[in-house]
XYZ file of C-alpha atoms in Angstrom:
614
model
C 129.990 111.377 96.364
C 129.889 110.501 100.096
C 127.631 107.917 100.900
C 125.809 108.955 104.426
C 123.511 105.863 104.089
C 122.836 102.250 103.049
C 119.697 100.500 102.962
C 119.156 96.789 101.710
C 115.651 95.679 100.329
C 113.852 93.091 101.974
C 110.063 92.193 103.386
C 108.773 94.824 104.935
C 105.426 96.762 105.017
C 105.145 100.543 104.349
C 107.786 102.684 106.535
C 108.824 105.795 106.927
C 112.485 104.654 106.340
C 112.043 107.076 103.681
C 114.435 109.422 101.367
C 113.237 112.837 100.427
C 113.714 115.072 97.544
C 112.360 118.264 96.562
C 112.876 122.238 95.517
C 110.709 124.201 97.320
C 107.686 124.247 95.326
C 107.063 120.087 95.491
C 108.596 117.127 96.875
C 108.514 113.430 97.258
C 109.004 110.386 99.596
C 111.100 107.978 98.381
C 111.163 104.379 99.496
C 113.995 101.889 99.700
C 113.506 100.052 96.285
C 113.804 104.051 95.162
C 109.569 104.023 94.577
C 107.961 107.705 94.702
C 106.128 106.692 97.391
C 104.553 110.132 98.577
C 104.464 113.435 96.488
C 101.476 116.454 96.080
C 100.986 118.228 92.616
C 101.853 121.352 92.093
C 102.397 121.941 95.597
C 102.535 120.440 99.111
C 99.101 120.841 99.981
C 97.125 119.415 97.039
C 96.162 115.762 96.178
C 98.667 113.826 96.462
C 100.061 112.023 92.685
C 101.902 109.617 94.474
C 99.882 108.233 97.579
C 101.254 104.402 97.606
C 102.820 105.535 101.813
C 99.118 105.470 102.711
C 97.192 103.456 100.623
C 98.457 100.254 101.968
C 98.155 97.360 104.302
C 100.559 95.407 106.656
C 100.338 92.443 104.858
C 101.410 94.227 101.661
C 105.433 93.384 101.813
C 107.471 94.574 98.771
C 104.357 93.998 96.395
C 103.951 96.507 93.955
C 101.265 99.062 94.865
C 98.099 99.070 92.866
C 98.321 102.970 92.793
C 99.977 105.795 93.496
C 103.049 105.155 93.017
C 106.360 105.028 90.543
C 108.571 102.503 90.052
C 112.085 101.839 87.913
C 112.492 97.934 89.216
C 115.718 96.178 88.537
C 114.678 92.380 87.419
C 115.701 90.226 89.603
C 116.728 93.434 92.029
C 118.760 91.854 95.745
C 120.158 94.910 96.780
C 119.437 98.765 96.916
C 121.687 100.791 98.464
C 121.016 104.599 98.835
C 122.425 107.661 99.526
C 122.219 111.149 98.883
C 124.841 113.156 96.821
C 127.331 114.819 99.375
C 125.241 118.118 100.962
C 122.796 118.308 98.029
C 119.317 116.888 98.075
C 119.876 114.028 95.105
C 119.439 110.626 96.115
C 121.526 108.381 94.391
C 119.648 104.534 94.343
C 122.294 101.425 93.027
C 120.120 98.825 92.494
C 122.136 95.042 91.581
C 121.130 91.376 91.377
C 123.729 88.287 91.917
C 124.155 88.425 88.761
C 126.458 91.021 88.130
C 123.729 93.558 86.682
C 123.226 96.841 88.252
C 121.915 100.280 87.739
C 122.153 103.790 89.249
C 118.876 105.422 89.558
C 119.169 109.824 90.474
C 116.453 111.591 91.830
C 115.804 114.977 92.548
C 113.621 117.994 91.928
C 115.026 120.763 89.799
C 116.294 124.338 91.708
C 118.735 126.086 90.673
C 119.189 130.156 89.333
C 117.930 131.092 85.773
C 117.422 134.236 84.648
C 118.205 135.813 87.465
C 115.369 133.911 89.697
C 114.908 130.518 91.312
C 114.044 127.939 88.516
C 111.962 124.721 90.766
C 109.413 124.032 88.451
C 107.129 121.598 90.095
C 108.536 118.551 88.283
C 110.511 115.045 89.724
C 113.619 113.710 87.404
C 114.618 110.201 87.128
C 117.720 109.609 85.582
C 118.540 106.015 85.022
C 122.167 104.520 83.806
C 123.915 101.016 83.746
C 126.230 100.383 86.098
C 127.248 96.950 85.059
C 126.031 93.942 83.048
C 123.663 94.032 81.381
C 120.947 95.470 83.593
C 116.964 95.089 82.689
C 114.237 97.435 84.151
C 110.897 97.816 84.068
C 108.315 100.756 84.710
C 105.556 101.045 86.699
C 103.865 104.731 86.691
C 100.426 104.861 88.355
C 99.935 108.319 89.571
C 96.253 109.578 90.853
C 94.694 112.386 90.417
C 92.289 113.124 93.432
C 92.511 111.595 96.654
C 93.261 108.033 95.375
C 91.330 108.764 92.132
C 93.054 106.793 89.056
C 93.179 109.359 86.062
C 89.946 109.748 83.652
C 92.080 109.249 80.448
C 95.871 108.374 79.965
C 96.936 109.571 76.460
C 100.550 109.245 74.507
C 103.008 110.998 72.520
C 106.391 110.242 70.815
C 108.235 110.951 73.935
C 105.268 111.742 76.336
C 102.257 110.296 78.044
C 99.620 112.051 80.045
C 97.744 111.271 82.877
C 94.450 113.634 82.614
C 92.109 114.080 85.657
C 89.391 116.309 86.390
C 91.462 118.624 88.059
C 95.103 118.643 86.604
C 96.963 116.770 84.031
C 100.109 115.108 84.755
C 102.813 114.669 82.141
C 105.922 112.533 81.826
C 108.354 112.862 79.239
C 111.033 110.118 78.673
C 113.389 109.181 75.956
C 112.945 105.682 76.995
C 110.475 103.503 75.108
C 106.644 105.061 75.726
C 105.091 101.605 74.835
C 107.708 99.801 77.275
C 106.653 102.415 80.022
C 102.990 102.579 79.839
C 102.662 98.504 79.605
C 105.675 97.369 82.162
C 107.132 95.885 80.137
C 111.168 94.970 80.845
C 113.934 96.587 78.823
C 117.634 96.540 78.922
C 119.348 100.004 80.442
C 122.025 100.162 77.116
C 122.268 103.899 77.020
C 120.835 106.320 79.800
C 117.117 107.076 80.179
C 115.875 109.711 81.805
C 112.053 110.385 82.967
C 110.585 114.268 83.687
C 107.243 113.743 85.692
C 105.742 116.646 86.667
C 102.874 119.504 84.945
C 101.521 118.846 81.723
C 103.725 121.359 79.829
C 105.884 120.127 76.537
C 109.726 119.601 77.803
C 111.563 122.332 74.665
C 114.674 121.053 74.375
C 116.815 117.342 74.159
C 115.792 115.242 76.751
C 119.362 113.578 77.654
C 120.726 117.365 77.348
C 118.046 118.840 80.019
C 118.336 116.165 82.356
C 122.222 116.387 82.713
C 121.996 120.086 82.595
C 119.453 120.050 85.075
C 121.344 117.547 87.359
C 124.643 119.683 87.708
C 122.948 123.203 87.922
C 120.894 121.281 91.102
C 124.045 120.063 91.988
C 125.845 122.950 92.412
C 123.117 124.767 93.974
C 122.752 122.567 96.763
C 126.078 122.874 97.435
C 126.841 125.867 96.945
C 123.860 126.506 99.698
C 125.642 124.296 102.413
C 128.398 125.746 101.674
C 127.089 129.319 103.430
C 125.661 127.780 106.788
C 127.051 128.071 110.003
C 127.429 124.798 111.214
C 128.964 123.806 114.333
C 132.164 121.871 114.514
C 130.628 118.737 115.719
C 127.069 117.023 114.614
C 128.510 118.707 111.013
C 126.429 115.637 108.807
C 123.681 115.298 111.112
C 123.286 119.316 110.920
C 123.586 119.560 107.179
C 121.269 116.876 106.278
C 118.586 118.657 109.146
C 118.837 121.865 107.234
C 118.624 120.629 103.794
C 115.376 118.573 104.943
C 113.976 122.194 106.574
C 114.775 124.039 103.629
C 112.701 121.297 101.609
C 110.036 121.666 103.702
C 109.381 125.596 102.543
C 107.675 126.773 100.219
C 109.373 129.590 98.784
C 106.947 131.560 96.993
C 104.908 132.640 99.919
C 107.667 131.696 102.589
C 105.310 129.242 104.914
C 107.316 126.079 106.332
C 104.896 123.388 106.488
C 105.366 121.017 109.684
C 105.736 117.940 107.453
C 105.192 116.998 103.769
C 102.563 113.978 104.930
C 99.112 113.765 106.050
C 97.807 110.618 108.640
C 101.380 109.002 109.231
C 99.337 107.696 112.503
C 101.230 109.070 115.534
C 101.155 105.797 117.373
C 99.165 102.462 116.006
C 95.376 102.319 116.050
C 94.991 105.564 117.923
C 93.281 107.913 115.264
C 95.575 110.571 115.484
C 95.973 110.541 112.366
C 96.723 114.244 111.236
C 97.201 117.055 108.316
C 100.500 118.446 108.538
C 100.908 120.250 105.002
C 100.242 123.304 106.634
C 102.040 125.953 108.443
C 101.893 126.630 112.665
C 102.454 129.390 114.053
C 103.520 127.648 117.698
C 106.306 126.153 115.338
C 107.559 129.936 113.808
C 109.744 130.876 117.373
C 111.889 127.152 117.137
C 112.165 127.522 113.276
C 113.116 130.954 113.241
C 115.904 130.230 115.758
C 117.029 127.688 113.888
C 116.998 129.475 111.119
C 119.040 132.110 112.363
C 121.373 129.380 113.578
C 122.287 128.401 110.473
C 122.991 131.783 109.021
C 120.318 130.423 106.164
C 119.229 134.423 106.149
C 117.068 134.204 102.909
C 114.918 131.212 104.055
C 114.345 133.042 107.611
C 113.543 136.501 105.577
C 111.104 134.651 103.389
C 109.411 132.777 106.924
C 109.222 136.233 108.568
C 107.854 137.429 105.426
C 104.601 134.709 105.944
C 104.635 135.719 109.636
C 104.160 139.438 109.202
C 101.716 138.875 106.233
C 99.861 136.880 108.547
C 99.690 140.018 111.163
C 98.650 141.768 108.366
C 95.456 140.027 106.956
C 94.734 138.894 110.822
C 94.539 143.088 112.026
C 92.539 143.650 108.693
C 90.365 140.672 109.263
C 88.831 142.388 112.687
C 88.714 138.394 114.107
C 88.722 138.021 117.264
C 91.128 135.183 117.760
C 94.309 134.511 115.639
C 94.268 130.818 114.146
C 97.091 128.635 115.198
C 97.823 127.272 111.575
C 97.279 128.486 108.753
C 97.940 126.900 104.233
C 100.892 127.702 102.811
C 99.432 130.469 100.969
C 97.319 132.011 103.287
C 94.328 130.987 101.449
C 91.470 129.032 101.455
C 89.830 126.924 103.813
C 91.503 123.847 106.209
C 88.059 122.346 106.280
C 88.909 118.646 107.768
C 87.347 115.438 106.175
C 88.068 112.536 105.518
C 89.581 110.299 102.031
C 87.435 106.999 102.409
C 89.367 105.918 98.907
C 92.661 106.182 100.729
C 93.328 102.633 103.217
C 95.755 104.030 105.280
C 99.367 103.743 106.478
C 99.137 100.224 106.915
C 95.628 100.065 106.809
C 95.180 102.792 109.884
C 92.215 104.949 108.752
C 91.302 107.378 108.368
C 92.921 109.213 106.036
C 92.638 112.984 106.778
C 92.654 116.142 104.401
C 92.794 119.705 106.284
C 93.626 119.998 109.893
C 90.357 120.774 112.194
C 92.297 122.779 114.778
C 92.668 125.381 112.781
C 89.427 126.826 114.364
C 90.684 126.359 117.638
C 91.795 128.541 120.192
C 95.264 128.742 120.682
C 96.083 131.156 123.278
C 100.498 130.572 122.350
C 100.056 132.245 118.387
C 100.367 135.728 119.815
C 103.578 135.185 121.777
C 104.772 133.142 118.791
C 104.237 136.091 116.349
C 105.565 138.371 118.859
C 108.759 136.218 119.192
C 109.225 135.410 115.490
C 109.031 138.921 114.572
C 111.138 140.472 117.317
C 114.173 139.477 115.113
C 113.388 141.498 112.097
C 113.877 144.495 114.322
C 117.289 143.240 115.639
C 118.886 141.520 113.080
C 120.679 143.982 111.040
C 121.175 141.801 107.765
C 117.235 141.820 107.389
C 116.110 145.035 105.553
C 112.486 145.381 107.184
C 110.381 148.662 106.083
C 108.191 149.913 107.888
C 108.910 148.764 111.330
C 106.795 151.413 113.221
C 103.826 150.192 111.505
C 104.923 146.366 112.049
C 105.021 148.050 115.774
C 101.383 148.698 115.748
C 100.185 145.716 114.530
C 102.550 143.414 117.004
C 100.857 145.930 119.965
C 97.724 144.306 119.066
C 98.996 140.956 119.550
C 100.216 141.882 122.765
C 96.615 143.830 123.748
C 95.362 140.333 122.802
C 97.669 138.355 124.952
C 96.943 140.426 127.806
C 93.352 139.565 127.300
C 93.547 135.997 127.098
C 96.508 134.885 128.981
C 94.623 133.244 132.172
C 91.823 131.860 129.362
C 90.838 128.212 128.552
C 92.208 127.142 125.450
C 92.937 124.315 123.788
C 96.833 124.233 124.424
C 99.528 123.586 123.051
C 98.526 119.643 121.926
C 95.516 121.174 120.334
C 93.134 119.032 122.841
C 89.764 118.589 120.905
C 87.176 117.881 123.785
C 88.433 120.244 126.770
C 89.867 123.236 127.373
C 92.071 124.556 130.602
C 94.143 127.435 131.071
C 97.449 126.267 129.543
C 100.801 127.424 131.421
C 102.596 127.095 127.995
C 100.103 129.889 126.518
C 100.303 131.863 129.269
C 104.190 131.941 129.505
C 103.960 132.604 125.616
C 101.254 135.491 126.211
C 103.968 137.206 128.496
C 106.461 136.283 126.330
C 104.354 138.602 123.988
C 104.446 141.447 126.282
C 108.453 141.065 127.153
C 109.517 140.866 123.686
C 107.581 143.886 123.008
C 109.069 146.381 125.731
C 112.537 145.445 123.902
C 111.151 146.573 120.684
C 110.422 149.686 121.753
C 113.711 149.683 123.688
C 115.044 149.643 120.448
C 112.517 151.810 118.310
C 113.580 154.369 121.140
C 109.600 154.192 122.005
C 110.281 154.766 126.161
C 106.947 155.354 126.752
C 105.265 151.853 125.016
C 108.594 150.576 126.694
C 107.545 150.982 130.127
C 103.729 149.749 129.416
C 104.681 146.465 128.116
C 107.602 146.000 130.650
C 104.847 146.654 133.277
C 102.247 144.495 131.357
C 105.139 141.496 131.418
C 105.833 141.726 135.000
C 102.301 141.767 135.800
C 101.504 139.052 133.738
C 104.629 137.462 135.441
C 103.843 137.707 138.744
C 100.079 135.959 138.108
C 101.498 132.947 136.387
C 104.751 132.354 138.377
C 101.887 131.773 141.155
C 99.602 129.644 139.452
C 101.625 127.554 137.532
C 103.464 126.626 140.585
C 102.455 123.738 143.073
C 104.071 123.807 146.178
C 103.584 120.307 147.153
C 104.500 118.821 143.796
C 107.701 120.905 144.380
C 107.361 121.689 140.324
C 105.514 124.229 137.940
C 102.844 122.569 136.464
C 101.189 122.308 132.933
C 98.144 124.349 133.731
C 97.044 127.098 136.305
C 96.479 125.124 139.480
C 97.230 122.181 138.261
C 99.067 119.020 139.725
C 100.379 117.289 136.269
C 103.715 117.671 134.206
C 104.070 118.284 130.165
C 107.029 118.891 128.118
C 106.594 122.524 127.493
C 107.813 123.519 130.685
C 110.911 122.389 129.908
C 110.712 125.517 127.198
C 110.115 128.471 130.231
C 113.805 128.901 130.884
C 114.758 129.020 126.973
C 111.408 131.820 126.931
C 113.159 133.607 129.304
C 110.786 133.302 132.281
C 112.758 131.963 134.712
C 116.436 131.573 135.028
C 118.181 128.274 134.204
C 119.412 128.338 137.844
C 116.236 129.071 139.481
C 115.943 125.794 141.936
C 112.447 125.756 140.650
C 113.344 125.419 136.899
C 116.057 122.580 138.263
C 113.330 121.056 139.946
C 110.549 120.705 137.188
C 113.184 119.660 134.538
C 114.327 116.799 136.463
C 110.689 115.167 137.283
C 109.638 116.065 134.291
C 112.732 113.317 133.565
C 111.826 110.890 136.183
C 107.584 111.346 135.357
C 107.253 111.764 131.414
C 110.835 109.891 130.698
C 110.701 106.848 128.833
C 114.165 105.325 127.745
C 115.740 108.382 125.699
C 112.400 109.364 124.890
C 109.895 111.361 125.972
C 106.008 111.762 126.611
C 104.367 114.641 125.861
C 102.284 114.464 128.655
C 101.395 110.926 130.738
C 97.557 111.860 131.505
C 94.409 111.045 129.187
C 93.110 113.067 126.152
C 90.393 112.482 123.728
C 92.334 109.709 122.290
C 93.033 108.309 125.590
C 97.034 107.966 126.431
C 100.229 108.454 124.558
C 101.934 105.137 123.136
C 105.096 106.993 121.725
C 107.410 109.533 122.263
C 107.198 113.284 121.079
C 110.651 113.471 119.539
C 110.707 117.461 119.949
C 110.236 117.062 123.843
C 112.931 114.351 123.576
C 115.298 117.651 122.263
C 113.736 119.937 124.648
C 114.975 117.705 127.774
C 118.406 117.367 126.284
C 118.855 121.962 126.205
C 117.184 121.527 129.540
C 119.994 118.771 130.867
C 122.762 121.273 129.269
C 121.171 124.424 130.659
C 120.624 123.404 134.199
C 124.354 122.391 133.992
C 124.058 118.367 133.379
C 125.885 118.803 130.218
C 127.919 115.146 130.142
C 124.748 113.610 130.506
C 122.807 115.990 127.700
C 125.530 115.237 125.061
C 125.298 111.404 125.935
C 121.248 111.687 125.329
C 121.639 113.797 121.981
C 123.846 110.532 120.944
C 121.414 108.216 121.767
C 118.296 110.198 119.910
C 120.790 110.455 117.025
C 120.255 107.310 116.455
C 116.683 107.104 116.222
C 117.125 108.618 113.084
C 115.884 106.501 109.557
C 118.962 105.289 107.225
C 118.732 108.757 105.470
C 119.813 110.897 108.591
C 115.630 112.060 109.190
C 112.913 111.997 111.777
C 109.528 111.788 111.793
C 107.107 113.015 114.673
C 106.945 110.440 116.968
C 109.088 107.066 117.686
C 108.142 103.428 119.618
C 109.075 103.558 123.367
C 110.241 100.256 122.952
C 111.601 99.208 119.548
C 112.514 103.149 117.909
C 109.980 102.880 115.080
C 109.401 106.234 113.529
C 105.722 107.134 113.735
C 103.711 110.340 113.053
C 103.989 112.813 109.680
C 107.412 112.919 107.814
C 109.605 114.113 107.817
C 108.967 116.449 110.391
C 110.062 119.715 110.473
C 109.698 120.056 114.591
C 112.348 117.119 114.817
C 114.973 118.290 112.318
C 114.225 122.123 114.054
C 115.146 120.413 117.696
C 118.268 118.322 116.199
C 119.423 121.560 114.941
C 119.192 123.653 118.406
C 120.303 121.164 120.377
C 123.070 120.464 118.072
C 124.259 124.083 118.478
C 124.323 124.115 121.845
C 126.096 120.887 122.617
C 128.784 121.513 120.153
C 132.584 122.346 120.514
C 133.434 125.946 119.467
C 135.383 125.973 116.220
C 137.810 127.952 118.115
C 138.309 125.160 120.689
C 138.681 122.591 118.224
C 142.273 122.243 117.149
């Protein structure tokens, strides 16, 4: 076991110094007295069973949550220090007194293959064993069932007790003592315990058995999946622990990555942006994808491209007349935004959202980002794609689409929710559309479609280069005849829209530094929105500036910036959404896929070759 982090408990509200675990079909949030903090039943998008992260207040301090929540305390706990299992996703939680008493507490979510197919049930296992002393613990299991809904009925067995709701059941089998568990009350650790909390369905064999069993088939997968990436030679923990957190984050059996596992982690204090991000956008599917690649994690990217192109299938079917930008992680149902008045908050900041309201927005970027996502199942020659002529067709009507909309008002990139401006970010991504096409059918030997969208793309080209640009800001700009900066022009170079070296590019990148720079950090934009201005830094534009710095040739000064945001980082190597300008504080949903996308890319690119190494 390597230990990658250590935290010590003390006072302190809720925070999203937070560990996760997971399998691909659930996770949770754990905190640092190793409480299951955070964690949705049967998958990421439903009510969450564990909803203690935003049910709190400030003044709260290490009390034990009312609900939502479970606990294995040490009595008289001083100390908890945590880490995960070397490159697996098991956290390993030693909690000791002064006394000489401690305990080792594992947690993870089962994955692993069985007959011939991915076993991750949608279950959480506990395994609890004495470490020295003679150790006493107590549990405290208060799941809900509904949006901060306490179950209707909480029944027992020999080695079971369920938590029944109106809409699911939640079981936990133990071989530690039932009555102990459901009444909290303390118990010595002589022997190991272990505690399966998951779906109400029976546990068929020896509890003790399963749980080791379970523990080193987990094991071994994990590692046996780090084992296959392509890291680079340096940033090798930092890229590891990134990857393992994105491949959390998907879930499997449809292939969606959702942008985080939380909903209404505020993005700055008292601001009401307080967000849904269980879901799965397709602005995000170009970065991922490239990542994914990256990594050489070929079955995860197969399975996202899988989600993409179902999407282009259902949306040509559908006859709409505007692609969302997000979409659930099955495809299904409605993202219908309202509010959970039951639910307090992170720290008391309400509300408390469920479903994401810009999913009926107009997001002019989705077609590009289809376009771009799917461009590499037709040139990546270890993905086995049928039907790519009809794939083809559908991606032409993106592309029809794009042409259609590209100098059209929409609601951008930051999904603004009073106003809408042409958006030079869409519009780059519209041509993008239209570029990345003509080299598909470069490739599908298609000359003729070749030459239309290679015609299309310069036209489309020519229209933005000129509106985009200000001539007495000296800069592109972040909307057609505009005179303000954002952080997505930093992406036009990486796009392919202009060269790195254009003095132009050079230009923009460095006052987007000086204007929308703060520390190591940066703004997403500095002008007002509906919530009036940004308070923290958007940690993906904070990435985006350092492949900017290393593209236009400042690469000393890019590597000395990735350094810094390294370090912004929680004790267990992840990132949220947003951080404090002034202090670091991680703010916004968690962990966020985005972040641990950009630490990957930038990580990549900054590295030593392997061959220049030794």
């Amino acid at each position: 076991m390597t230990i990658e982090t250590t935290t010590t408990a003390g006072p302190h509200s809720a925070s999203l110094d937070l560990g996760v675990i997971g399998n691909c079909s659930i996770a949770a949030l754990v905190d640092r007295r190793a409480r299951f903090v955070w964690g949705c039943f049967p998958r990421f998008d439903r009510d969450p069973v564990f909803c203690s992260l935003i049910d709190n207040q400030p003044d709260d301090g290490d009390a034990m949550p009312e609900k939502g929540v479970f606990a294995i305390e040490l009595v008289g706990m001083t100390r908890c220090e945590q880490t995960y299992l070397d490159n697996t996703a098991i956290l390993s939680s030693v909690l000791s007194d002064d006394h000489g008493n401690a305990i080792e507490i594992l947690d993870f979510a089962p994955r692993f293959v069985r007959y011939e197919r991915f076993f991750r049930p949608p279950q959480l296992v506990r395994r609890v064993r004495r470490l020295s002393g003679r150790p006493r613990i107590r549990v405290v299991l208060k799941p809900c069932l509904g949006l901060g809904e306490e179950p209707d009925e909480i029944t027992r067995g020999s080695n079971h007790v369920r938590y029944v709701g109106a809409d699911q059941t939640i079981r936990l089998t133990t071989d530690a003592p039932i009555s102990y568990v459901m009444e909290s009350i303390p118990f010595a650790v002589e022997r190991p315990f272990s505690f399966f909390v998951g779906s109400d369905e029976a546990l068929r064999a020896e509890i003790e058995t399963t749980s080791r069993e379970f523990l080193d088939k987990t094991t071994d997968y994990w590692r046996d999946w780090v084992r296959a990436l392509s890291i680079p030679f340096e940033f090798q923990q930092e890229v590891i622990r990134a990857a393992i957190t994105l491949k959390l984050c998907s879930f499997e059996e449809s292939g969606a990555i959702v942008a985080a596992l939380t909903t209404s982690i505020p993005e700055a204090p008292g601001t009401q942006r307080n967000w849904d991000y269980r879901f799965c956008w397709l602005r995000d599917a170009y970065f991922v994808v490239h990542a994914l690649n990256r990594l050489g994690t070929t079955r995860t990217m197969e399975d996202y491209l899988g989600f993409i192109t179902n999407v282009v299938d259902t949306f040509s079917e559908s006859g709409a007349d505007h692609l969302p930008p997000l979409y659930p992680i099955t495809r299904g149902g409605a993202l219908t935004e309202f509010e959970a008045p039951n639910l307090s908050g992170y720290r008391g900041h309400q509300p408390v959202r469920v479903g994401n309201g810009a999913a009926t927005q107009i997001q002019n970027d989705g077609y590009g980002a289809v376009v771009l996502a799917a461009t590499h199942s037709f040139f990546d020659r270890r993905l086995i794609q049928p039907g790519k002529d009809t794939l083809f067709a559908q991606l032409e009507r993106m592309g029809e689409i794009a042409i259609a909309v590209f100098d059209k008002p929409d609601a951008g990139p930051w999904e603004l929710r009073e106003k809408q401006v042409v958006h030079a970010f869409s519009s780059v991504m519209c041509w993008a559309a239209c570029d990345r096409l003509a080299r598909i059918a470069g490739t599908l030997g298609r000359a003729e479609r070749k030459d239309y969208w290679r015609g299309e793309a310069k036209r489309l080209k020519g229209i933005i280069s000129e509106r985009i640009w200000n001539e007495e800001k000296g800069t592109f700009v972040s909307t057609f005849d505009g005179d303000s900066l954002d952080a997505t022009l930093l992406l036009i170079a990486e796009l392919g829209f202009v060269a790195a070296d254009d003095p132009r590019y050079i230009a923009t990148v460095e006052a987007i530094g000086q204007k929308l720079g703060r520390g190591d950090l940066l703004l997403r934009y500095d002008t007002q929105d509906d919530f009036g201005y940004m308070h923290t830094g958007f940690l993906i534009c904070a990435f985006w500036y350092v492949d900017a710095l290393h593209a236009i040739g400042r690469r000393d000064e890019a590597k000395e910036l990735f350094g810094r945001i390294l370090k912004r980082r929680n004790s267990f190597g992840l990132l949220s959404e947003d951080a404090d300008l002034k202090t670091g504080e991680l703010w916004g949903n968690f962990p966020q896929t985005y972040s641990m996308v950009g630490l990957i890319n930038s990580a990549m690119r900054l590295s030593r070759n392997w061959e220049e190494a030794f």
